[in-house]
Short mmCIF file of C-alpha atoms in Angstrom, two decimals:
data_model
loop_
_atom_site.label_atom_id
_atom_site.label_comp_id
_atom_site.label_asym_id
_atom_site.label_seq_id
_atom_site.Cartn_x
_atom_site.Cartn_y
_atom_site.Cartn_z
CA UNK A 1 70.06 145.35 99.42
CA UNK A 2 73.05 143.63 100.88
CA UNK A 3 73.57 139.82 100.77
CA UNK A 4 73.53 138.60 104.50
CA UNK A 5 77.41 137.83 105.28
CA UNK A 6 78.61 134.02 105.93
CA UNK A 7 78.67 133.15 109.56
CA UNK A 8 82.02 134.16 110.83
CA UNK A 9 82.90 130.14 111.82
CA UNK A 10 82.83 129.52 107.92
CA UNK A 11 85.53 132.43 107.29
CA UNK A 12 87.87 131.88 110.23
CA UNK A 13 91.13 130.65 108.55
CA UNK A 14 89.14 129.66 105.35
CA UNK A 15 88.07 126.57 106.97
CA UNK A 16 85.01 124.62 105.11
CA UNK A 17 81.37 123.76 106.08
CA UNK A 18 80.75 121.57 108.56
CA UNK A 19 79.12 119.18 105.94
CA UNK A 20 81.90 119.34 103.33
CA UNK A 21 84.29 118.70 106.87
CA UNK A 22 83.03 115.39 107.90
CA UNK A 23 83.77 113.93 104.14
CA UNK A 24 87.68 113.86 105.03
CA UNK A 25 88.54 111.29 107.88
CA UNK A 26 92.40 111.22 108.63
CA UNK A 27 94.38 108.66 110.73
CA UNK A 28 93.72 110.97 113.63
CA UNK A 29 89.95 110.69 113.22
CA UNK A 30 90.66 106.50 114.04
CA UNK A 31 92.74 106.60 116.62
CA UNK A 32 90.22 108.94 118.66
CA UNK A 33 87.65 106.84 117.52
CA UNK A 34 89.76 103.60 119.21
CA UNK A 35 90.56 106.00 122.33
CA UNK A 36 86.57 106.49 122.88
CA UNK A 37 85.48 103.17 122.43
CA UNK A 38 88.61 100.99 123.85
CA UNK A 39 86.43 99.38 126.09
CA UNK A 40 84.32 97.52 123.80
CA UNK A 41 86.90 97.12 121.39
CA UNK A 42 89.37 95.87 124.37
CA UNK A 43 86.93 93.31 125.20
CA UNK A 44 85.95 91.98 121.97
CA UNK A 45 89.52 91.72 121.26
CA UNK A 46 90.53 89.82 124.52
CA UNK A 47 87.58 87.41 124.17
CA UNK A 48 88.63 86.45 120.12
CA UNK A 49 92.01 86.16 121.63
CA UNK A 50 91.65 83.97 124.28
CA UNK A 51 89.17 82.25 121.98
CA UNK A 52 91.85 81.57 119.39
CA UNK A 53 94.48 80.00 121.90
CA UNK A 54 91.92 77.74 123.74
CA UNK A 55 90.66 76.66 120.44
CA UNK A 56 94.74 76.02 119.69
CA UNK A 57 95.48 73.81 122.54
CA UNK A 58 91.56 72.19 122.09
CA UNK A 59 93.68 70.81 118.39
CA UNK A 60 95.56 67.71 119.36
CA UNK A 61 99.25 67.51 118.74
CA UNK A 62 100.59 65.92 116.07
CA UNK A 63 104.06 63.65 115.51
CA UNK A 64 106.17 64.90 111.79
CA UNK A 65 107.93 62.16 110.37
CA UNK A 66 110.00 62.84 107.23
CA UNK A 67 111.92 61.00 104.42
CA UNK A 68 114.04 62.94 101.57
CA UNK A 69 113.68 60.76 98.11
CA UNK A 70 116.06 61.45 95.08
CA UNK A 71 114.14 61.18 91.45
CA UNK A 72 116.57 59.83 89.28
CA UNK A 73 116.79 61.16 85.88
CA UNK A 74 116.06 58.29 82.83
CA UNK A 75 118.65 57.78 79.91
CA UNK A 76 118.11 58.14 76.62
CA UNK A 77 120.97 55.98 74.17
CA UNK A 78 118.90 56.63 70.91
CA UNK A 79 121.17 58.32 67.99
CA UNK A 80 118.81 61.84 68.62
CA UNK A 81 120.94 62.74 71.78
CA UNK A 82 122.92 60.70 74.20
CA UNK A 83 122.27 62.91 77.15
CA UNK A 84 119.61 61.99 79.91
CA UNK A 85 116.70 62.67 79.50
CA UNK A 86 115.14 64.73 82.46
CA UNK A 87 112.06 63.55 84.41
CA UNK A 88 110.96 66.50 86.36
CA UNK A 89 110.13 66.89 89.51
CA UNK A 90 106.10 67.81 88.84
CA UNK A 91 105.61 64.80 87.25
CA UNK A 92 107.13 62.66 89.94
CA UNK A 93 104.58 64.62 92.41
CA UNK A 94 102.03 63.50 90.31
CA UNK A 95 102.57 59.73 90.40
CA UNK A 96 103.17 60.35 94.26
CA UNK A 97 99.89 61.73 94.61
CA UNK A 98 98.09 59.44 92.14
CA UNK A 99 95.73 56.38 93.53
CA UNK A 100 97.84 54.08 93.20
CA UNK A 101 100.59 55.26 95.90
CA UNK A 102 99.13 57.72 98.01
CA UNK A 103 95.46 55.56 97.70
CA UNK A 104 97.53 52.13 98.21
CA UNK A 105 99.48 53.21 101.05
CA UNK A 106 96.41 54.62 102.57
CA UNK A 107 94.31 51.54 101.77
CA UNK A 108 97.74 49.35 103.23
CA UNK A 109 97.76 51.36 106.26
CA UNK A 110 94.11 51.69 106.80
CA UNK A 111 94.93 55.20 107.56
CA UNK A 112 92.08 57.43 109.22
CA UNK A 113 90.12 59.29 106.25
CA UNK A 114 91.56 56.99 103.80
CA UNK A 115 93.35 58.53 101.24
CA UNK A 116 91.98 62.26 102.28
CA UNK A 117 92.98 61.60 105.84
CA UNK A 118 96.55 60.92 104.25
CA UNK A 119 96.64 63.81 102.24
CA UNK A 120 95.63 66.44 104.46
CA UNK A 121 98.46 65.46 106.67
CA UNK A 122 100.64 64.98 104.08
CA UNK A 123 103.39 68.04 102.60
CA UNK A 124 105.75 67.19 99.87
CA UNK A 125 108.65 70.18 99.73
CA UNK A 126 110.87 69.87 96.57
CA UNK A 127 114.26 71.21 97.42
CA UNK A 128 115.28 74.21 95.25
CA UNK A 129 118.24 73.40 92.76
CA UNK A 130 118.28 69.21 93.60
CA UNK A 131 116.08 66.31 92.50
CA UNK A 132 114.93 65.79 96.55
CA UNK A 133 111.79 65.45 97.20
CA UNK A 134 111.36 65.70 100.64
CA UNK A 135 107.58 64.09 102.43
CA UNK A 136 106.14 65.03 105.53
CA UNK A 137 103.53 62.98 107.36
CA UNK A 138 102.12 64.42 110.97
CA UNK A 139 100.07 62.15 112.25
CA UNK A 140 98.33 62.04 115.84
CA UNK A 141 101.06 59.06 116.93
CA UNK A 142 104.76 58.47 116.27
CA UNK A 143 104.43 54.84 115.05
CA UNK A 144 101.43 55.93 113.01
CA UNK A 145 103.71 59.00 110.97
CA UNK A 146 106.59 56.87 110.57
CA UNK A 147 104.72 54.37 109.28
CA UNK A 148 102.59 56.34 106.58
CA UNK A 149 105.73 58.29 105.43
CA UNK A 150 107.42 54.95 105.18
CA UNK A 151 105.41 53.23 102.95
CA UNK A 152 104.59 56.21 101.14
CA UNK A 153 107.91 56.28 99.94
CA UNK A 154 108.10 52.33 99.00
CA UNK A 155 105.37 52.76 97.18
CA UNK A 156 106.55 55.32 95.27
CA UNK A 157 109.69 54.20 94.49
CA UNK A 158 107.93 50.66 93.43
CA UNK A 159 105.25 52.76 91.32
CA UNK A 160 108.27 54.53 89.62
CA UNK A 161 110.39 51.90 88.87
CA UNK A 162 107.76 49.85 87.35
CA UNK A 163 106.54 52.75 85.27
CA UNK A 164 110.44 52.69 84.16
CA UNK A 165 110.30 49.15 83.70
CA UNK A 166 107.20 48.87 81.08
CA UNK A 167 108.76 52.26 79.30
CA UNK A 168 112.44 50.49 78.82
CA UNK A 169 110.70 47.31 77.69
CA UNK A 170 108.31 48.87 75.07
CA UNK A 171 111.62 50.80 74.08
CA UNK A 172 113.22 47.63 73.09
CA UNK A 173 110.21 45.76 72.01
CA UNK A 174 110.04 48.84 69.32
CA UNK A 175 114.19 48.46 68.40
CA UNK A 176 113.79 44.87 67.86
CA UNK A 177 111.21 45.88 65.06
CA UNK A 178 113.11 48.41 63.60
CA UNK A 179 116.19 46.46 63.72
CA UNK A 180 114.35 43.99 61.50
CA UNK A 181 113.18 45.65 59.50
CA UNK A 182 116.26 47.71 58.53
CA UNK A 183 117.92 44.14 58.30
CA UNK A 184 115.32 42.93 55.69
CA UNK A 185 116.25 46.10 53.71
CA UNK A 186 119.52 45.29 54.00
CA UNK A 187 118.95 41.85 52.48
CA UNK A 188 116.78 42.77 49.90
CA UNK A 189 119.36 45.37 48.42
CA UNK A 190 121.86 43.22 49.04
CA UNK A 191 120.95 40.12 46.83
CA UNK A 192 118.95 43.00 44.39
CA UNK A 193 122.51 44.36 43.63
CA UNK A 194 123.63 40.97 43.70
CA UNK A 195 121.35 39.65 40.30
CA UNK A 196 121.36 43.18 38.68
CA UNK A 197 125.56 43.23 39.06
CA UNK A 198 124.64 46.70 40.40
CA UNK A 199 126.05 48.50 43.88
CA UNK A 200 123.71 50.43 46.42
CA UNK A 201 126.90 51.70 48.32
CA UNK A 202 125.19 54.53 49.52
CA UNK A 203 121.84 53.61 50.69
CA UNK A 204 123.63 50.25 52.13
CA UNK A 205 126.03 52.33 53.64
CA UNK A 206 123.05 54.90 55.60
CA UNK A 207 121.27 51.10 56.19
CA UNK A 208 124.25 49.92 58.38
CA UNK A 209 124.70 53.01 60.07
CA UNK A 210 121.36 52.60 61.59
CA UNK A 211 121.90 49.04 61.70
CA UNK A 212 124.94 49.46 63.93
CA UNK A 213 123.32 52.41 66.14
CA UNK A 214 120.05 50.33 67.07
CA UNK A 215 122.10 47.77 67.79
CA UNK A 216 124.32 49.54 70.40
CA UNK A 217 121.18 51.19 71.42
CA UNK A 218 119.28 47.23 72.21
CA UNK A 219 122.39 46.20 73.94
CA UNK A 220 122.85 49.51 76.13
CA UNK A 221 118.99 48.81 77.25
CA UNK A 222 119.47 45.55 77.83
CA UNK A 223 122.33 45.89 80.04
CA UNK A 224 121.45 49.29 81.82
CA UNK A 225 119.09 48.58 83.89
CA UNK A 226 116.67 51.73 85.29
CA UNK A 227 117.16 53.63 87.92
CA UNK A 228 113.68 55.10 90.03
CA UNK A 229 115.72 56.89 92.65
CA UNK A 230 116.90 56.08 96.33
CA UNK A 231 115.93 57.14 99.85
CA UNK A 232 118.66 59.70 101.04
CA UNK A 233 117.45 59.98 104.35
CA UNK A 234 115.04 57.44 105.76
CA UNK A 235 112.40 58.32 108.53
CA UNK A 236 112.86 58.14 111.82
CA UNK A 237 110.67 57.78 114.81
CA UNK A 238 109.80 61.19 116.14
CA UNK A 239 109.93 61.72 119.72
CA UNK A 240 108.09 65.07 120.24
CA UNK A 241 104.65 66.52 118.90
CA UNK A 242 103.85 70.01 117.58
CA UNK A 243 100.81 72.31 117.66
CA UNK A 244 100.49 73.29 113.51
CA UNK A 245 100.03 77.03 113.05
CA UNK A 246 99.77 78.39 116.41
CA UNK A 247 101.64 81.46 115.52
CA UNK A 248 99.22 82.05 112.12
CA UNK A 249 96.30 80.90 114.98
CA UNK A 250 97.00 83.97 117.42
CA UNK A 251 97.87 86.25 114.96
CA UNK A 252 94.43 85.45 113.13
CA UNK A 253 92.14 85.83 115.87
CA UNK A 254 93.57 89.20 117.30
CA UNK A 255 93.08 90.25 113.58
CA UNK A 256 89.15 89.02 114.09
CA UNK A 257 89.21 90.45 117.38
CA UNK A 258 90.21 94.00 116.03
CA UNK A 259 87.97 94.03 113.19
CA UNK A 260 84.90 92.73 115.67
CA UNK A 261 85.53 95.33 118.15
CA UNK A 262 85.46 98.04 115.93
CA UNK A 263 82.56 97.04 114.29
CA UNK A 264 80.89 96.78 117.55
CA UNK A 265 81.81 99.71 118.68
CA UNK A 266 80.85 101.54 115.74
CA UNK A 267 76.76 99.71 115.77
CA UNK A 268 77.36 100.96 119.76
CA UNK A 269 78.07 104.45 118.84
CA UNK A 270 75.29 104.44 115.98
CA UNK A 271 72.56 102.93 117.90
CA UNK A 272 73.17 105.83 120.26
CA UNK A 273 73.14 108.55 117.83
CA UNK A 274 70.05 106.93 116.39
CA UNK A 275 68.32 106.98 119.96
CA UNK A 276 69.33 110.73 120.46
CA UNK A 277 67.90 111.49 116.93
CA UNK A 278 64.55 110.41 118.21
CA UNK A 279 65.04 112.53 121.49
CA UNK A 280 64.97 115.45 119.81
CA UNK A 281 61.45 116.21 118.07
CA UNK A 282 60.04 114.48 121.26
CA UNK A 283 62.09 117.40 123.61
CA UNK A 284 60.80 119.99 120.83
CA UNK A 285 56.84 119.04 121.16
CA UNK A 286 57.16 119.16 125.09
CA UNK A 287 58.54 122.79 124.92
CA UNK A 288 55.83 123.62 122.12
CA UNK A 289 53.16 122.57 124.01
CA UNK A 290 54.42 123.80 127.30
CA UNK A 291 54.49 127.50 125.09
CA UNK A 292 51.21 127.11 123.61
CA UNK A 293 49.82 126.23 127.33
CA UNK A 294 51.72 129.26 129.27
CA UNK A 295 50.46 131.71 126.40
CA UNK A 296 47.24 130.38 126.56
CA UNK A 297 46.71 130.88 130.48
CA UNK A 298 48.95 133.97 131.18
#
């Protein structure tokens, strides 16, 4: 006996089942997917749109006040390197956003939300290649920004420089020690040498080296007095308001919109096919029945 040949729709031009078919969607398969269902995916789409702007201009505007503060780097005088010694710019962030400037000015102010009211509208943008940091306040009035970003920055500056001032005064605190103590060294080898008829010309000599550098050191940080930084441009009171995000806002919600509309579309199309599914048996019975009843009676 002969194996029954393939239906002749599985041979023509070696195309597959129609099982093995349906596994491999292409871009085409979408875009007539789109084209059959662009209704409901048109009017999800236009509702999350016009959703998204309403809910844009619903957010009140807000005023941007800014100020651009340069961190000053600290010196260093001691005989291990002469060069200044860098402060950078993460650090300063860190005192900025610490309790006791961004919570004092907020606490000064009596800012709405306190200090996370102040923060949320707050941006700090370091300038690449420069020791600028540059603060950003938008708040819902003019005087209110201006005033947060202004105090912010006094505030910092004061939190700096007296961070500065307790560092350069421990600094010298510790000199003055060391100075003393390398004196009393001096002394005792001194008058030792002095009884014994002996001379320490080396070890006197390495003595008064560091004698002489502390020294120059105490009277460099007692002159020099430290630097936080400066304001190099001061706020100013703004005069118009801005909607934040509003381009990020539409483009968001037509992304929703899309994604909704498909998926709409798609529980549309499968509730349908589900419905049909159940059609089908229900059809069948009628026309067995309707057989059984015609062969029945002839």
């Amino acid at each position: 006996m002969t194996a029954p040949s393939p239906p002749l729709e599985h041979l023509h031009r070696g195309s597959a089942p129609p099982r093995q078919k349906s596994k491999n969607l292409y871009f085409s398969d979408y875009v007539q997917f789109v084209r059959a269902h662009w209704r409901i995916i048109g009017s999800v789409f236009l509702v999350c749109l016009v959703g998204g702007t309403a809910a844009q201009f619903i957010v009140p505007a807000k005023f941007k006040a800014r100020t651009d503060i340069v961190v000053v780097a600290t010196t260093n005088l001691s005989t291990a390197g002469k060069d200044p010694q860098d402060v950078s710019i993460d650090s300063a962030v860190q005192v900025l956003l610490s309790d006791q400037v961004l919570g004092q000015t907020a606490r000064d102010l009596n800012y709405p939300g306190r200090s996370s009211g102040l923060l949320e509208d707050l941006s700090i943008s370091p300038l690449i290649n420069s020791r600028i940091l540059q603060l950003n306040v938008s708040a819902q009035t003019p005087q209110q920004a201006l005033s947060a970003v202004s105090v912010l920055a006094r505030n910092f500056m004061d939190a700096r420089q007296k961070s500065m001032n307790i560092a350069q005064e421990a600094r010298i605190q510790a000199i003055r020690a060391q100075l003393n103590a390398v004196t009393a060294s001096l002394d005792v080898s001194t008058a030792s040498g002095q009884l014994q008829g002996v001379s320490f010309d080396g070890s006197n000599r390495a003595l008064t080296q560091l004698q002489s550098d502390l020294q120059a050191e105490l009277i460099s940080l007692s002159v020099i007095e430290p630097a936080a930084g400066y304001i190099v441009h001061a706020g100013t009171l703004p005069t118009s308001s801005t909607r934040p995000g509003f381009v990020i806002s539409l483009a968001s919600s037509a992304a929703v919109g899309m994604l909704l509309g498909c998926l709409a579309a798609y529980a549309s199309r499968f509730h349908r096919t589900h419905a049909a599914a159940h059609l089908v048996p229900r059809s069948n019975r009628r026309k067995d029945l309707r057989a059984k009843f015609t062969s029945g009676h002839p």
